[in-house]
Structures are given as structure tokens and as C-alpha cells.
Coordinates of C-alpha atoms and ligand atoms in Angstrom, one line a residue:
X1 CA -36.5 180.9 195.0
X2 CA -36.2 177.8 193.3
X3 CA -39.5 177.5 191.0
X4 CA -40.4 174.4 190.0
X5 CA -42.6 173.2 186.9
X6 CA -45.4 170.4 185.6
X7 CA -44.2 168.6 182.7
X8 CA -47.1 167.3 180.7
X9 CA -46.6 166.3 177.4
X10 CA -43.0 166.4 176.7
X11 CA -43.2 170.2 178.5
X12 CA -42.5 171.9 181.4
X13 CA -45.5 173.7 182.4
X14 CA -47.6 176.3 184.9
X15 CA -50.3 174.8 186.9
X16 CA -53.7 175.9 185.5
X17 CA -54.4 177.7 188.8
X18 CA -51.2 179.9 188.5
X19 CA -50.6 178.8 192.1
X20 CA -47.8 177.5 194.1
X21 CA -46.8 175.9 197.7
X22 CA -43.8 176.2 199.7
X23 CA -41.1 174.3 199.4
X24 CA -39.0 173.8 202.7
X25 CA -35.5 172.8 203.5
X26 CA -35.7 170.9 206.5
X27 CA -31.9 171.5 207.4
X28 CA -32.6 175.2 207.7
X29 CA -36.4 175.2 208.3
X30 CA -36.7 177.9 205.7
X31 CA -38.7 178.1 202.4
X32 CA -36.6 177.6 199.3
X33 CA -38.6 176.8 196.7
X34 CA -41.8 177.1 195.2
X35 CA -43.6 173.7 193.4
X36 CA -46.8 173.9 191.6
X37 CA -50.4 174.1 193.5
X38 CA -51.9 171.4 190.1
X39 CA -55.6 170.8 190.2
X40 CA -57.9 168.5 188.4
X41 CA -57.2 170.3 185.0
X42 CA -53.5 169.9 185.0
X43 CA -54.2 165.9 186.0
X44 CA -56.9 166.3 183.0
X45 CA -53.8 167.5 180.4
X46 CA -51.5 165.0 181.9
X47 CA -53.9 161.9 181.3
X48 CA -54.7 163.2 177.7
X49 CA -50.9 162.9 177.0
X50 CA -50.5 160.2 178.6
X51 CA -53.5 158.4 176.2
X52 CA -52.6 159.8 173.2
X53 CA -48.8 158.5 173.5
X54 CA -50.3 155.6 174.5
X55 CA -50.6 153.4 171.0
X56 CA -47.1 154.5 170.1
X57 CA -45.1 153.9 173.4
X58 CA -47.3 150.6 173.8
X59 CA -45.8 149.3 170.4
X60 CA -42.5 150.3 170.0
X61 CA -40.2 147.0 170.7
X62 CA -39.1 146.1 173.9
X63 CA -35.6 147.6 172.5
X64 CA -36.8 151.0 171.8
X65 CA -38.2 151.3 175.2
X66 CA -35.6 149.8 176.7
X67 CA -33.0 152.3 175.0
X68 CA -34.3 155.2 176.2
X69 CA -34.4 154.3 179.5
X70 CA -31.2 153.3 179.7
X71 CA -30.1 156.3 178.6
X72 CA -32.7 157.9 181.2
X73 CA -30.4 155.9 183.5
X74 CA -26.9 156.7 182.3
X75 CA -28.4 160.4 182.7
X76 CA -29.2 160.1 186.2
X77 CA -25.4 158.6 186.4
X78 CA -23.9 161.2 185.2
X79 CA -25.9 164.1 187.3
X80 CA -25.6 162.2 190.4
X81 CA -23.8 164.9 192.4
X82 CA -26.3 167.4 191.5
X83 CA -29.2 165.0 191.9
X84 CA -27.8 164.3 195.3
X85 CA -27.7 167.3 196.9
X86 CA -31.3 168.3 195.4
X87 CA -32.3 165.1 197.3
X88 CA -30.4 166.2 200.6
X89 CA -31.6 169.8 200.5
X90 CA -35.2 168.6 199.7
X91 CA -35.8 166.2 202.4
X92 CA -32.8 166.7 204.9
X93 CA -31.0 163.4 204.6
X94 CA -27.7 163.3 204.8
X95 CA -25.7 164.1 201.6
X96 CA -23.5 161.2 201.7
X97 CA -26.8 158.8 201.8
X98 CA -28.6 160.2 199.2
X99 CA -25.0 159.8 197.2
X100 CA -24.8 156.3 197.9
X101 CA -28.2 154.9 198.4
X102 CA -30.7 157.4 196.8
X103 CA -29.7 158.4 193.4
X104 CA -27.6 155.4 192.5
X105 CA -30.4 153.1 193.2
X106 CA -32.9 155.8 191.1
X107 CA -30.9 155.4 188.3
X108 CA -30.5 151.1 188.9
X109 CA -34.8 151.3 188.9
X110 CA -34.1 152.0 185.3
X111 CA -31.7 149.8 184.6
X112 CA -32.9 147.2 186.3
X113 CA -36.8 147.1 184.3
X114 CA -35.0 148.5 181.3
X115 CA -33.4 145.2 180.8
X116 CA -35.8 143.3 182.5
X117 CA -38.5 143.8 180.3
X118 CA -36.2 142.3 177.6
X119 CA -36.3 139.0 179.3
X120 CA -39.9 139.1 180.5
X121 CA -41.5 135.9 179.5
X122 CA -44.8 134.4 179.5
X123 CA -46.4 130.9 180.1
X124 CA -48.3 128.1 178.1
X125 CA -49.9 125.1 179.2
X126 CA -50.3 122.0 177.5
X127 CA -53.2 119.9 177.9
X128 CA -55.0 116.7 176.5
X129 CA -55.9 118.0 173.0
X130 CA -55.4 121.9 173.3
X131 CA -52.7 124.6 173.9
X132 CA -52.7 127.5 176.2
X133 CA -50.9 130.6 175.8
X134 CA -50.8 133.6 178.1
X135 CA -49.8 137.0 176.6
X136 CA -49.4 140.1 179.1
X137 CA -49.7 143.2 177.4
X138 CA -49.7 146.9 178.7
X139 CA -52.3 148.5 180.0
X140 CA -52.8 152.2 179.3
X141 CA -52.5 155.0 181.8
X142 CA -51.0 154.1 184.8
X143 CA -51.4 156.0 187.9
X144 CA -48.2 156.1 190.1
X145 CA -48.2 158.5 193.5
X146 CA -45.3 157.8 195.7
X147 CA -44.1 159.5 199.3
X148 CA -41.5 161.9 200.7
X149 CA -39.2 159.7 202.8
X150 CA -37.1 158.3 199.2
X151 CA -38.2 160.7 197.2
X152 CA -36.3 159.9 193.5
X153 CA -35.6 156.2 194.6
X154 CA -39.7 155.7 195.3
X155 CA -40.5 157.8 192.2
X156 CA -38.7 155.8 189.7
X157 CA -39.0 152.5 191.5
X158 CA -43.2 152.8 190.3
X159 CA -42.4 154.7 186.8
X160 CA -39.4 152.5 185.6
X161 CA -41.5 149.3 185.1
X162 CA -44.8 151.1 184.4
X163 CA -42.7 152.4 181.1
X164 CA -40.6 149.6 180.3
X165 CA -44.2 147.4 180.3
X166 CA -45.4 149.8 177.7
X167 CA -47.7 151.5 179.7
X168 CA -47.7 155.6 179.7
X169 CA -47.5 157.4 183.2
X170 CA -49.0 159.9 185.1
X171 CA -47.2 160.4 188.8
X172 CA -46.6 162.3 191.5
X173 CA -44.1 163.3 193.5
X174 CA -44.7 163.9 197.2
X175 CA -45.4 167.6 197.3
X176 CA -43.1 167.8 200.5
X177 CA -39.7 166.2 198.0
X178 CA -40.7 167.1 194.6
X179 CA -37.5 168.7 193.4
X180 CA -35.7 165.5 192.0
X181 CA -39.1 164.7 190.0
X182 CA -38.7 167.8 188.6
X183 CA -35.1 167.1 187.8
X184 CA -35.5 163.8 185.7
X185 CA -38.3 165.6 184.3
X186 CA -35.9 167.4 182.4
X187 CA -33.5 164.4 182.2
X188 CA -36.4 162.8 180.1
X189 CA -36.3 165.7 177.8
X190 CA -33.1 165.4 177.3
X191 CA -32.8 161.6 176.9
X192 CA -35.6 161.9 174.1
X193 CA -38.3 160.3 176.2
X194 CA -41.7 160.9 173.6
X195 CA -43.9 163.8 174.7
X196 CA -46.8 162.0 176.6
X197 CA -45.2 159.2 177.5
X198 CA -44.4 160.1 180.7
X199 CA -46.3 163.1 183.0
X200 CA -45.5 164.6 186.2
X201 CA -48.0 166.7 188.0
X202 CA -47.0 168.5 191.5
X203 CA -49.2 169.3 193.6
X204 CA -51.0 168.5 197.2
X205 CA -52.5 164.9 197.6
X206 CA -55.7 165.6 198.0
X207 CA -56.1 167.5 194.9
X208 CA -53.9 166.1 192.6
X209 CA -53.5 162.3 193.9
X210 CA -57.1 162.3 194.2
X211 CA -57.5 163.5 191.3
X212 CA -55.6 160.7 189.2
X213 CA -56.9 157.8 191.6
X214 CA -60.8 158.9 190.5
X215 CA -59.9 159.4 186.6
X216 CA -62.2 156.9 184.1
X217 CA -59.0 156.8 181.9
X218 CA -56.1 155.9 184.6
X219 CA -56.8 152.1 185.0
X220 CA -54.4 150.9 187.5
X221 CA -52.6 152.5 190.3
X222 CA -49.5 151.9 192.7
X223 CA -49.4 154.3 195.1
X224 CA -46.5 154.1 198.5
X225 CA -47.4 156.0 201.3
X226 CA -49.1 155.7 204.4
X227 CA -51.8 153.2 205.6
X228 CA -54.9 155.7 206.0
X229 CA -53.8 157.4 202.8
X230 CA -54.3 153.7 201.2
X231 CA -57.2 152.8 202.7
X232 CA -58.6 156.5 201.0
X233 CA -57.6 155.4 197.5
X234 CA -58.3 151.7 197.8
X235 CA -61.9 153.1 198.6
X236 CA -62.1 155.0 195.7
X237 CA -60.3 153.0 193.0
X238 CA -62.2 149.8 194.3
X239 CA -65.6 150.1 192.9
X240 CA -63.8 151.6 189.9
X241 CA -62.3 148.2 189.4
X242 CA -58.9 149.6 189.1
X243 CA -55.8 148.0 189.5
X244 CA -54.1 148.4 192.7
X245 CA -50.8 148.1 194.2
X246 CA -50.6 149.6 197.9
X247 CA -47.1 149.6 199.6
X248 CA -48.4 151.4 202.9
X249 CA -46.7 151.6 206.7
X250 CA -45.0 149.5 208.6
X251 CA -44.2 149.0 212.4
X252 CA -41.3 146.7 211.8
X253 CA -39.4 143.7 214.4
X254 CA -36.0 143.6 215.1
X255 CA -35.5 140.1 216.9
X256 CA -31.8 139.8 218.0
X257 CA -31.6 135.6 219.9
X258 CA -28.8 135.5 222.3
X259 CA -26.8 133.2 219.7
X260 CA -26.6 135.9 217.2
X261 CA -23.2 137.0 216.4
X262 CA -23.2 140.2 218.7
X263 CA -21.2 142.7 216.9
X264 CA -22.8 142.3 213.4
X265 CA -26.1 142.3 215.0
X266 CA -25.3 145.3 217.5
X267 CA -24.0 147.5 214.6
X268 CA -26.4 146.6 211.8
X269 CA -29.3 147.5 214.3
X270 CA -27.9 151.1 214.6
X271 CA -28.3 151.5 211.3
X272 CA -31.7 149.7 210.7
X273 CA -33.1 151.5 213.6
X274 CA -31.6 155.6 212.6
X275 CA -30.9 155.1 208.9
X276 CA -32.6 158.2 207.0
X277 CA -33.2 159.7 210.6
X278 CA -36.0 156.4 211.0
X279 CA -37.8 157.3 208.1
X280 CA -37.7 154.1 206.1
X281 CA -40.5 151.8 205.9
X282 CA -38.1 148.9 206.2
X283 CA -36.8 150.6 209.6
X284 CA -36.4 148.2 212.4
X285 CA -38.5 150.3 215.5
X286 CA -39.4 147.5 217.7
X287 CA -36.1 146.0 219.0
X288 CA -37.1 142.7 220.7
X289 CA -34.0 141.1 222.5
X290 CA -33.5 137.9 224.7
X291 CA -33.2 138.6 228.2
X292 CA -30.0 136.8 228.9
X293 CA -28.0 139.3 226.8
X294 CA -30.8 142.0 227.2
X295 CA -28.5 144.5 229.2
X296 CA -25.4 144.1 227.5
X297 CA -27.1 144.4 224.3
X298 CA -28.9 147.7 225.5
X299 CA -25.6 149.1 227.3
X300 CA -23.6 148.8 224.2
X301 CA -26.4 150.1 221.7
X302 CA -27.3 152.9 223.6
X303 CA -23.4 154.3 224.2
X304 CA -23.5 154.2 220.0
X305 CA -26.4 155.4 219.7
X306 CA -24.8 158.6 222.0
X307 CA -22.5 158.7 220.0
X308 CA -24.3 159.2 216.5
X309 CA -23.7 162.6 215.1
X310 CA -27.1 165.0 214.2
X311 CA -25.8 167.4 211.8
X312 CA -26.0 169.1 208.7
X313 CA -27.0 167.0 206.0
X314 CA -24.2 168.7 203.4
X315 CA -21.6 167.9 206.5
X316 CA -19.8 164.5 205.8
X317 CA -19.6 164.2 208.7
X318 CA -23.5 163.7 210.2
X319 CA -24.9 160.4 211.1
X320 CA -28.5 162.0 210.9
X321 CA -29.8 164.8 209.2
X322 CA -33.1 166.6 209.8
X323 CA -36.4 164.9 209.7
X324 CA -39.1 166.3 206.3
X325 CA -40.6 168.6 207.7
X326 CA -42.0 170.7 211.0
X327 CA -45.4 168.7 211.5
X328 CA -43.2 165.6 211.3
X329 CA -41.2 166.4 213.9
X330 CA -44.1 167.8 216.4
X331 CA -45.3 164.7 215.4
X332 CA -42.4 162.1 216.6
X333 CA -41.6 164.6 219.8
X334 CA -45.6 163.9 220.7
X335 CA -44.5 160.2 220.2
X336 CA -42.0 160.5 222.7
X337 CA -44.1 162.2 224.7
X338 CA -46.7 159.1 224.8
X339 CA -44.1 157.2 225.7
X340 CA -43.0 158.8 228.4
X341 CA -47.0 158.9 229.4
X342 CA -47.1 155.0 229.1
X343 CA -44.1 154.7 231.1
X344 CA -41.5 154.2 229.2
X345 CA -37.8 155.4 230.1
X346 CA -35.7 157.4 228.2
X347 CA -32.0 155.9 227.3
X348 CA -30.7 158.1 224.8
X349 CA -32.4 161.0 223.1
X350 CA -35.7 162.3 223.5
X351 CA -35.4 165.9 222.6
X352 CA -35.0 168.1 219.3
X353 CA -31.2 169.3 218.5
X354 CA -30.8 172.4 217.8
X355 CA -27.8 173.2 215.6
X356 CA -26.0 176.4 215.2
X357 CA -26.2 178.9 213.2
X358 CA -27.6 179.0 209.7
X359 CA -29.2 174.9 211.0
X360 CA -30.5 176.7 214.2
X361 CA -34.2 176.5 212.9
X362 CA -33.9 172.7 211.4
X363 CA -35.9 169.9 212.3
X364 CA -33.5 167.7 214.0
X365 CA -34.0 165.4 216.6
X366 CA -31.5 163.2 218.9
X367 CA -31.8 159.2 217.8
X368 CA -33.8 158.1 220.6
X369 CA -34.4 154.4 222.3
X370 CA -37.2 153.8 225.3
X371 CA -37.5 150.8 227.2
X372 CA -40.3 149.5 229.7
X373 CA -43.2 150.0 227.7
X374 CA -45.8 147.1 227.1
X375 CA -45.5 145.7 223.7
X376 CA -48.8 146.2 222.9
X377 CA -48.9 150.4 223.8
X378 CA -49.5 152.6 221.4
X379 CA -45.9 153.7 221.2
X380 CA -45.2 150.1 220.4
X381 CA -48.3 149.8 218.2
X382 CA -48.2 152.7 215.8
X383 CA -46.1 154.0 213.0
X384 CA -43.7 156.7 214.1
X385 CA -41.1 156.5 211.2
X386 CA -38.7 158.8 212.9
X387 CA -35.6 158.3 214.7
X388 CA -37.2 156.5 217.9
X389 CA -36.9 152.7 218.6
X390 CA -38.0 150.4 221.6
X391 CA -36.3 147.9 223.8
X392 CA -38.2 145.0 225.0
X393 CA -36.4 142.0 226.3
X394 CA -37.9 138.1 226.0
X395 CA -37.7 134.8 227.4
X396 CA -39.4 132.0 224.7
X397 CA -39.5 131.9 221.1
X398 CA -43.5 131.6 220.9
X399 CA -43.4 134.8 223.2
X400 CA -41.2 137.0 220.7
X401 CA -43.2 135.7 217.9
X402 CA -46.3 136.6 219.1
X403 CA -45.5 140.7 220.1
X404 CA -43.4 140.6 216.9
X405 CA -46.6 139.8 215.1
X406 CA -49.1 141.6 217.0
X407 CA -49.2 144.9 215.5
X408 CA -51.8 145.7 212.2
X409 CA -48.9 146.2 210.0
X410 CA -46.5 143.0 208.5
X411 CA -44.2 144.7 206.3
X412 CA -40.6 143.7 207.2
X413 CA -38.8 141.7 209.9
X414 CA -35.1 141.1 211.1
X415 CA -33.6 137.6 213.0
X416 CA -30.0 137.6 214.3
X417 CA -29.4 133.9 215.4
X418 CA -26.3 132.1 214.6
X419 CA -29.0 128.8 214.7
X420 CA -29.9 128.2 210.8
X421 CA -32.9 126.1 212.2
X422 CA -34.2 129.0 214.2
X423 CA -33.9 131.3 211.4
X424 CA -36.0 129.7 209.3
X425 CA -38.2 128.9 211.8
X426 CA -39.0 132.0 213.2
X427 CA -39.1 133.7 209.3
X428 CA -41.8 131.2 208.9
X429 CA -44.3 132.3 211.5
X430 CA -43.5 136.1 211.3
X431 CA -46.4 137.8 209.7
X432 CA -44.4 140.1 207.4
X433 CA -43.3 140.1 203.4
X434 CA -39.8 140.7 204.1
X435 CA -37.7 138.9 205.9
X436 CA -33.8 139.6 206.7
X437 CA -32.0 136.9 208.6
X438 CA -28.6 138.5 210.0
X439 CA -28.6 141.5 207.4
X440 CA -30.7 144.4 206.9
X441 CA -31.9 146.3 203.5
X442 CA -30.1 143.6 201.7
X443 CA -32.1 144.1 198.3
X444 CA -31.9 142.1 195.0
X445 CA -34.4 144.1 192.5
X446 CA -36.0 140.5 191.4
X447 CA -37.5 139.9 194.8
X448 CA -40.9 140.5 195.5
X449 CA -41.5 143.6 197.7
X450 CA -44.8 144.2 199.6
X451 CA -46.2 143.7 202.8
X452 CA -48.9 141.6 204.5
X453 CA -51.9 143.2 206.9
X454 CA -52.1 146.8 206.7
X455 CA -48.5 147.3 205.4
X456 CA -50.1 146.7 201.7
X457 CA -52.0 144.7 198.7
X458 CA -50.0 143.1 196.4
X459 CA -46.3 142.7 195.2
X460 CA -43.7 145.2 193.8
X461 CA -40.0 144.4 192.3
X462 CA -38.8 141.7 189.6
X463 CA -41.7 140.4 187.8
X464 CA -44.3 141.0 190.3
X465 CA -43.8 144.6 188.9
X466 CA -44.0 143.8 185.2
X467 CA -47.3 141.2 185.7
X468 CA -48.8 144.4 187.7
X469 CA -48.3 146.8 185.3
X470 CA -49.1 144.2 182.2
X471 CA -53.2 142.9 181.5
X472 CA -52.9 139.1 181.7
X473 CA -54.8 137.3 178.9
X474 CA -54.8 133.7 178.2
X475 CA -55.9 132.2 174.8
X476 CA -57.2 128.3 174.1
X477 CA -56.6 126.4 171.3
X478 CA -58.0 123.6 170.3
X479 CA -55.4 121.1 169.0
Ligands
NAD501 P1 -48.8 160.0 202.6 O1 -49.7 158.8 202.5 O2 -49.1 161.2 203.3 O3 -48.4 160.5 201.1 C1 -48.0 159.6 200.1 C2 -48.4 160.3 198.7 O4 -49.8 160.2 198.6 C3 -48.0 161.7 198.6 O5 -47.5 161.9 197.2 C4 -49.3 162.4 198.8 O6 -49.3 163.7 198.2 C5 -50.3 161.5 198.2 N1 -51.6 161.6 198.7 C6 -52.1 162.1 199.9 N2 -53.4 162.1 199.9 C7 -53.8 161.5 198.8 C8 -55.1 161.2 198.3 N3 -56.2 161.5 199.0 N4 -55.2 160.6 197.1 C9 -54.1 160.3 196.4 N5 -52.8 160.6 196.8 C10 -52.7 161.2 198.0 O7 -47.4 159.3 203.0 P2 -46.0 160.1 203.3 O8 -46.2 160.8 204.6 O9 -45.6 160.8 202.1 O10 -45.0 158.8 203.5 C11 -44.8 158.2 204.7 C12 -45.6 156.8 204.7 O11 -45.2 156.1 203.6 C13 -45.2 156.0 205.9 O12 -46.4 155.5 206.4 C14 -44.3 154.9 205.3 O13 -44.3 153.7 206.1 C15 -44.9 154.7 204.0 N6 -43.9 154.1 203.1 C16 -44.2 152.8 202.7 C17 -43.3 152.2 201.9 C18 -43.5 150.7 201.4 O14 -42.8 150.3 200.5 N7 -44.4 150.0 202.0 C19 -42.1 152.9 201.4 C20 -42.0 154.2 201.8 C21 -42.9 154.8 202.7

């Protein structure tokens, strides 16, 4: 059994309750590991550190803080083999993506607001007989709670430019992935991070998440997870007056004209569509296509989709790995299920896979794509975020718009036209905060990252992040 630990105050620690959860891996459906069960008083230790480091992390120089992060990030370089399979076992992606994607881009989160902080800037306004200057300092405690689906890439995504703004951090880890927390926990130890600075308490949401979202002393919070979970903290960090940042779900369009450059389109939707079994927020789910290529496009998808490989996560091999956990999974089937219910036809998938052997109890299930179902069903009008996408063919431009933007969620969109015109036509009347036109997951760190509706409130990436995590004040004087 694989224990895991707190680490509060520069130390790995017990939970105050002596308690701990489960820890599955999904490729085996097994227990593997134990993580702590934290409470209230653990949260209550973590925030103390976290103020008290406060006045000395806050004013070191942009170059201090950036050092150590760097070094946080050269760190998470040079353990990226080990980080990556602790990823893969943890959450049942496939090794090679949490090589490639995961634990490199963990370690560019650093990087990224490490140096970014050294070129932050801030404005100042001239006017008829007095100057304005706007400084943006940090904060305090921040609050960051991220979920299961990226677990290290989330994680560091909300802590990286919490730190490098000078605030001091309290997070945590989804309690179903919280093994590579624990392991930069101890690659902040060992990068000489100050005791304090940064906290990580594991534990169940509703214990410890709540916990942090309701302290007096944790002023702002970015939290990435699901919509109702949002709408949960948003309620209580509201009348607190707390800072918020919500990156919630997402029910995303995948708009393929017939003048899109088949090929590129066809393959780049298997991956938008199965990538991380589904379990993306940026995933495209809804795949809208114009009828006059409607059943070539669907032939030729669906024979790759057949021929996607659900293994292993440690084999090279697998296209898919397992999905997080066991309540996911009876969770996407039931989707299926609904589908069926509202009348939608199976082309591929549609069932668990059971692999042999040693994988014969993992949670894996076939890639799956339905078509005949109503765009506005509940299978085409909830989150699934598994491997199951929809086929719904269109006629006019107004008509795609409006299904594409008729769901409560506006996080992310993909066109395929060749026809620049349409492209930025269409990306103007989608209702989403991320747009791809003939590309998908494209991602420059500077952009701003965030969705519209119920997908979110507010910004992440670039400077969004830094003003976010920085108290905007602006000071007068009279020339
Ligand atoms: P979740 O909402 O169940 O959990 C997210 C985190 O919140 C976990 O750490 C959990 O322990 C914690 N939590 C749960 N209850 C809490 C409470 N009452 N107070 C404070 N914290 C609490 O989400 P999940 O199942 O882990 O993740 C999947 C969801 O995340 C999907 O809806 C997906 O779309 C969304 N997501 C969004 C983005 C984005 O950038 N918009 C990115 C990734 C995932």
C-alpha cells in the first residue's frame, strides 16, 4: 500500500483524524493506495502556514520567487518518468499521454508564471493635471481546489501563478488523483520551497474543499471542477466577498462545414472526441456535420473509431485507457443507456471492455458515437465527459449555430472550414471562451482560458491569472 501524506508547513504530515480513503487504480480496479481522510483542523494548520509565510514570500523579489520555481520546474523535468506513471496508475490514462501532455505541461505551468511574473506590468493614466498609477499586489491565502481528469497539469496550472504573484497557497488535489500532489509536495521540499509557502491537504471535497472555501483567512479562490460543485462554492464564498475564479463543465461543439479540409478535420476529431478516454473539459462531444458530407464523414470516423485500441494504460500501445473510477463509468454506461432511451443508434461502442487478466476488473469502456438523437436531449444536453460523442448532421449556418449554442454550458468550440470568412463568422456568434478554427487543444499559456454560461466566472492563463491572483489598487496624484 502506497500511503500518502499532508504537507503543511514545509512537512509531510498525518491527518488530525488518523484516517485514510482508498486509493484506486482504475486499470486494475483495485485499491493501491491510501491518501489522507483531512478535516477542518488539518485545513486550520494549512492556512496558519500559509499566513504566517505570508509577509516573507509576499516580499521576496520577483527573482527569488521566480528561482525557486524554476527549479520546482527543472524538478518536475527531471522526475518526469516517475511522475508519469504515478499520473497513469492514478487516473488510468494512458502512459504515453501523461508522458507527453501531462507532466511536461505541469512542469511548463511553472515555467511559464515563473518568468511571467518577471515581466508582469502595470498601467498609469495621464490626465489633465494629475497622474494615475495602478499597482497590483498579492493577496494573502489563496484557495486553489482542482479535479481528477488532469490531475498534476490542473494542480499546478492554479498553484504556479498563485506563488509567482506572491501570494501563499492552500490546495487540493482531487481526492480520486492525489498521488502526483503528493509527489511535488516533496519536489518542493527538495527545491527549497519556504515552509508555509505552499500547503497541500488531501482529503474528500466536502470536508476539506469546503473547508478552505468557508475560511475568514483564505480570500480568493480558483477552484476547476464541475458546474454543481461551483455553484456550491460560489454560494458560499459569495457573501464572503471572496475572490472567485470558477473553470466548471462543459458540453463542447465540434462543427466540421463541408469545405473543411476532410482529413485534418476527420483525424483531429478522433482525438478531440476520445483524447484522455473523453475526459477533458475541452473535449469535442457534440459533433455537428453538414449533411452533404454527413455520411462519408460518419462512415470514415466511425471505421477509426473501431479501430482505436482500449488497453492498458502502461501498454504503448493503447489508444484509451480506463476511465477514474467505477461511479464514473456506471455513470457514462447510464448515459448510453439514455441514449439508447431517446432513440439514439449505436455506431461504434456502447459497452464496457473487459481486458484480460490482471486489467480484467478495470474501468474501461469502448469509444462510443450515437446518432439520431434531438440536439436538444438530455444526452445531447448534459455533461458526460467520457468516451461518448454525437452525430448530428445540418443544413444552414444559423441552424448549426443555434444547437451549437443551445446548451447551459459555453466553454470551448471547434470549426473546420477551409472559408476564412466563415470561420470567423461563425467564432463570432458561438457562445463559448475558446475557440479553435481547424485545430484542437492548440494552447499558448498567455491566452485567456475560461468559459461563458455555466462553463465558469472569470479568466485563467497569461495575465488574466496574475491580475486574479494580485489586489488591484490605483493611486491619484495631483500634478
Ligand atoms: P468535482 O466538482 O466533483 O470536484 C472538483 C474538486 O472539487 C475536487 O478536488 C473535489 O474534491 C472538490 N470538491 C467537491 N466538493 C466540494 C465542496 N463542497 N467544496 C469544495 N471543494 C469541493 O469535479 P471532478 O469530477 O473532479 O471533475 C470533473 C469536472 O471538472 C467536469 O465537470 C469537467 O468539465 C470539469 N473540468 C473543467 C475544466 C475547465 O477548465 N473548465 C477543466 C477540467 C475539468
Amino acid at each position: 500500500m502506497e500511503r500518502i501524506l499532508n504537507y503543511i508547513n514545509g512537512k509531510l504530515t498525518e491527518p488530525a483524524s488518523g484516517q485514510y480513503l482508498e486509493n484506486f487504480d482504475p486499470s486494475v480496479g483495485q485499491v493501491y493506495g491510501e491518501i489522507p481522510d483531512s478535516d477542518q483542523r488539518d485545513v486550520e494548520k494549512a492556512v496558519e502556514a500559509a499566513k504566517e509565510s505570508f509577509p516573507e514570500w509576499s516580499s521576496k523579489s520577483n527573482e527569488e520567487r521566480s528561482r525557486v520555481m524554476i527549479k520546482i520546474a527543472d524538478l518536475i523535468d527531471e522526475n518526469l518518468e516517475r511522475l508519469a506513471k504515478a499520473e497513469s496508475k492514478d487516473n488510468g490514462k494512458p502512459l504515453k499521454l501523461a508522458r507527453a501532455v501531462d507532466i511536461p505541461r505541469a512542469s511548463s505551468n511553472f515555467r511559464f508564471f515563473a518568468t511571467g511574473i518577471l515581466h508582469f506590468a502595470s498601467e498609469s493614466h495621464l490626465m489633465d493635471g494629475a497622474i494615475n498609477y495602478t499597482t497590483r499586489t498579492p493577496i494573502g491565502v489563496a484557495g486553489c481546489i482542482s479535479p481528477w481528469n488532469l490531475p498534476l497539469y490542473l494542480f499546478t496550472w492554479k498553484i504556479a501563478p498563485a506563488l509567482a504573484a506572491g501570494n501563499t497557497v492552500v490546495a487540493k488535489p482531487s481526492e480520486i488523483t492525489p498521488m502526483t500532489a503528493f509527489l511535488l509536495s516533496e519536489l518542493c521540499i527538495e527545491a527549497g520551497l519556504p515552509a508555509g509557502v505552499l500547503n497541500i491537504v488531501h482529503g474528500l471535497g466536502p470536508k476539506v474543499g469546503q473547508a478552505i472555501v468557508e475560511h475568514q483567512d483564505v480570500p480568493l479562490i480558483s477552484f476547476t471542477g464541475g458546474t454543481a460543485t461551483g455553484k456550491g462554492i460560489a454560494a458560499t464564498a459569495g457573501p464572503m466577498f471572496k475572490k472567485l475564479s470558477l473553470e466548471l463543465g462543459g458540453k463542447n461543439p465540434n462543427i466540421i462545414f463541408a469545405d473543411c479540409d476532410f482529413d485534418k478535420a476527420l483525424r483531429t476529431s478522433v482525438q478531440s472526441s476520445f483524447a484522455n478516454q473523453g475526459q477533458i473539459c475541452l473535449c469535442g462531444s457534440r459533433i455537428f456535420i453538414e449533411r452533404s458530407i454527413y455520411d462519408k464523414f460518419r462512415d470514415a470516423f466511425v471505421e477509426r473509431v473501431k479501430n482505436l485500441k482500449v488497453g492498458a494504460p502502461m501498454d504503448e500501445t493503447s489508444n484509451l485507457g480506463a476511465v477514474v473510477s467505477s461511479s464514473h463509468m456506471e455513470k457514462v454506461l447510464s448515459y448510453i443507456e439514455l441514449a439508447k432511451e431517446e432513440g439514439g443508434t449505436i455506431l461504434a461502442g456502447g459497452e464496457r471492455v473487459v481486458l484480460d487478466g490482471e486489467f480484467s476488473n478495470g474501468y474501461y469502456l469502448a469509444p462510443t458515437v450515437i446518432e439520431g438523437l434531438d440536439y436538444n436531449c438530455r444526452t445531447n444536453q448534459e455533461e458526460i465527459f467520457g468516451p461518448v460523442v454525437t452525430l448530428t448532421p445540418f443544413d444552414e449556418e444559423a441552424e448549426v449555430l443555434q444547437m451549437a449554442n443551445s446548451t447551459p454550458y459555453g466553454l470551448s468550440a471547434t470549426i473546420w472550414t477551409e472559408s476564412l470568412t466563415k470561420a470567423h463568422r461563425t467564432a463570432h456568434q458561438l457562445k463559448c471562451g475558446i475557440i479553435w478554427v481547424n485545430c484542437w487543444l492548440v494552447r499558448d499559456l498567455r491566452t485567456p482560458f475560461g468559459g461563458m454560461k455555466q462553463s465558469g466566472v472569470g479568466r485563467e492563463g497569461g495575465w488574466e491569472a496574475l491580475k486574479f491572483f494580485t489586489e488591484t489598487r490605483n493611486v491619484c496624484v495631483k500634478l
